[in-house]
Coordinates of C-alpha atoms in Angstrom, one line a residue:
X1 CA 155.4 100.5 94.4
X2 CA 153.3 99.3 91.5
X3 CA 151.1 97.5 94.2
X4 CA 150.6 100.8 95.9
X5 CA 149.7 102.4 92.5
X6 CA 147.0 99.4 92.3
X7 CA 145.6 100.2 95.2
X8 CA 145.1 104.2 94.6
X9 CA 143.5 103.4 91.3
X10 CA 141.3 100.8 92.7
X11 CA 140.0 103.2 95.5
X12 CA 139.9 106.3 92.8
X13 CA 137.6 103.9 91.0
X14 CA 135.4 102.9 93.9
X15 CA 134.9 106.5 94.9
X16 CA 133.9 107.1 91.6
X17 CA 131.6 104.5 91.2
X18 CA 130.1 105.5 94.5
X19 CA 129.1 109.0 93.1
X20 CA 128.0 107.9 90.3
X21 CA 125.4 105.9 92.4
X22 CA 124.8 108.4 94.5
X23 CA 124.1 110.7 91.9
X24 CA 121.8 108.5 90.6
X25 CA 119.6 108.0 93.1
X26 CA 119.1 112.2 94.0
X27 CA 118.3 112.4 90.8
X28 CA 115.6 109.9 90.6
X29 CA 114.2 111.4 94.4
X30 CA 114.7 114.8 92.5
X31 CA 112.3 114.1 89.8
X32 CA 110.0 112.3 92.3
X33 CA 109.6 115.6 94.1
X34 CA 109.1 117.6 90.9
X35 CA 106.4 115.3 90.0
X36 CA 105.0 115.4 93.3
X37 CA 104.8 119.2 93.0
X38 CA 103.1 119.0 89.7
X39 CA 100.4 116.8 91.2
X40 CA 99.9 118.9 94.2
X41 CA 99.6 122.3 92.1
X42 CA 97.1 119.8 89.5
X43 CA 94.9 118.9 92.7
X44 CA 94.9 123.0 93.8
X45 CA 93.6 124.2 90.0
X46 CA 91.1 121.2 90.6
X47 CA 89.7 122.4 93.5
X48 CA 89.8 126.1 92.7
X49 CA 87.5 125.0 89.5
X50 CA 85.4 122.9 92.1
X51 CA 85.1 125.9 94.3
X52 CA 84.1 128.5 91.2
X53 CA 81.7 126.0 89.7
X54 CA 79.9 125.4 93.6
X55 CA 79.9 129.1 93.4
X56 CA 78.2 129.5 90.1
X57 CA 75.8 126.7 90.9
X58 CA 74.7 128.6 94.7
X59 CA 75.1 132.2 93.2
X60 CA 73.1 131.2 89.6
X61 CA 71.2 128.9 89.7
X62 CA 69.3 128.6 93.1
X63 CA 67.7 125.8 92.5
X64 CA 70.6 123.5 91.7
X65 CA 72.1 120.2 93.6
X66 CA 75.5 120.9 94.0
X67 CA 75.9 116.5 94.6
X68 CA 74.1 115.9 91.0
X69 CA 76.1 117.9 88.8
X70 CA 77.4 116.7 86.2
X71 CA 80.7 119.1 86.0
X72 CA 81.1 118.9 89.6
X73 CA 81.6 115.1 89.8
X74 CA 84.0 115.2 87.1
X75 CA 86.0 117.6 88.8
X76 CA 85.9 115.6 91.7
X77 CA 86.9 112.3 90.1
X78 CA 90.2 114.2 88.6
X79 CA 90.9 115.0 92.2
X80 CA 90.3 111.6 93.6
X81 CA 92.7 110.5 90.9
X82 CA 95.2 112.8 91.2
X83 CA 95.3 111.9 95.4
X84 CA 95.8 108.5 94.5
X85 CA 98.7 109.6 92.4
X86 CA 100.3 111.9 94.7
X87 CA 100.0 108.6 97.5
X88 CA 101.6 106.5 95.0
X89 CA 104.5 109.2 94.4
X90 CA 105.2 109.2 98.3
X91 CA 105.7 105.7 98.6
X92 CA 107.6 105.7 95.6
X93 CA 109.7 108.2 97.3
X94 CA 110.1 106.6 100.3
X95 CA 111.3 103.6 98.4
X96 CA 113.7 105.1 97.0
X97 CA 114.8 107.1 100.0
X98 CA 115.0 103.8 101.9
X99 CA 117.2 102.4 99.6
X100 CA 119.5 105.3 99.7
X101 CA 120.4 105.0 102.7
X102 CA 123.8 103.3 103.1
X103 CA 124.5 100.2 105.6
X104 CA 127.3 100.4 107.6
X105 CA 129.5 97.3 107.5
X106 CA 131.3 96.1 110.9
X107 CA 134.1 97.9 110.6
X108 CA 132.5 101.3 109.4
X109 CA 130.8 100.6 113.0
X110 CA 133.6 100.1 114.9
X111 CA 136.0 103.2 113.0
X112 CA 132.9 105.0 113.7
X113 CA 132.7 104.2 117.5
X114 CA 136.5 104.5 118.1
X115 CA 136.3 108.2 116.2
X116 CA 133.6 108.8 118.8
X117 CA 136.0 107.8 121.4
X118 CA 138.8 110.0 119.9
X119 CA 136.1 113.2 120.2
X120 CA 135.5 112.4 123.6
X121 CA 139.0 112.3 124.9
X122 CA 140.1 115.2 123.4
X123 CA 136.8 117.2 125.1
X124 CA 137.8 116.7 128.3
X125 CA 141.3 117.1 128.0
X126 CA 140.2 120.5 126.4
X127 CA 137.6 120.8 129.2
X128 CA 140.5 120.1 131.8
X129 CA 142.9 122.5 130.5
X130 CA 140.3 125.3 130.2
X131 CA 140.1 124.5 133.7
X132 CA 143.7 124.5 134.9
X133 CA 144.4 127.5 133.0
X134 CA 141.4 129.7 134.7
X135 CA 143.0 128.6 138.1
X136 CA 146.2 130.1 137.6
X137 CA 145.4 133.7 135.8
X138 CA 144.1 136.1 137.9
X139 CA 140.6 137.0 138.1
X140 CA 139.8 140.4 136.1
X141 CA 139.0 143.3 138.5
X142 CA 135.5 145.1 138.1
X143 CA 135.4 148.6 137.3
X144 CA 132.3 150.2 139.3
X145 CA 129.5 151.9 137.2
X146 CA 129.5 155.1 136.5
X147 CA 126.9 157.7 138.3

């Protein structure tokens, strides 16, 4: 009896310790995404200043190169920044992601496969039952339409 209470504490631990882990990691792929979003909205302010400062430069000031300002390249470099960020965010992210992703050990494989089975062979004896039992009732009688 003891050996029994051994082994429901030892699998009440494991569980636990499982989603604890798993907890874990959404959390980090949760803060990923946040930060992603942040960088994302960073890189659409940047390009809605790029777009009001072109403006200003067409609308204004005929005369100016749009490629020579000063305040324009700036803007541009935060954005070329900011890209690189976001790319290193999404590979981050898929990192973690693909760690995440649990391995199934032989016999996970094979309970896995023989519940498969189990689904299977309970279909079609569902399937053939359906089937045995629409054989023997009699078939509804249709009612003509009404005129």
């Amino acid at each position: 009896m003891a050996n029994l209470w051994d082994d429901i504490a030892r699998t009440i631990r494991e569980g636990v310790d499982t989603v604890v882990e798993k907890t874990e990691e959404l959390t980090r792929i949760g803060r990923i995404k946040v930060d992603i979003l942040n960088i994302k909205r960073n890189v659409e302010k940047n390009f809605s200043e790029l777009g009001g400062r072109v403006y200003q430069l067409i609308s204004k000031e005929k005369n100016a190169a749009i490629s020579t300002d000063k305040e324009a390249k700036e803007i541009i470099e935060c954005i070329n920044i900011l890209e690189k960020e976001l790319d290193d965010k999404k590979s981050e992210l898929a990192k973690v992601k693909s760690k995440s992703k649990p391995k199934q050990s032989g016999s996970s494989k094979a309970k896995s496969a023989t519940m498969t089975q189990v689904k299977k062979a309970s279909t079609k004896k569902a399937t053939r039952k359906a089937a045995s039992s629409n054989k023997t009732s009699s078939p509804k009688a249709k009612t003509p339409a009404k005129k």
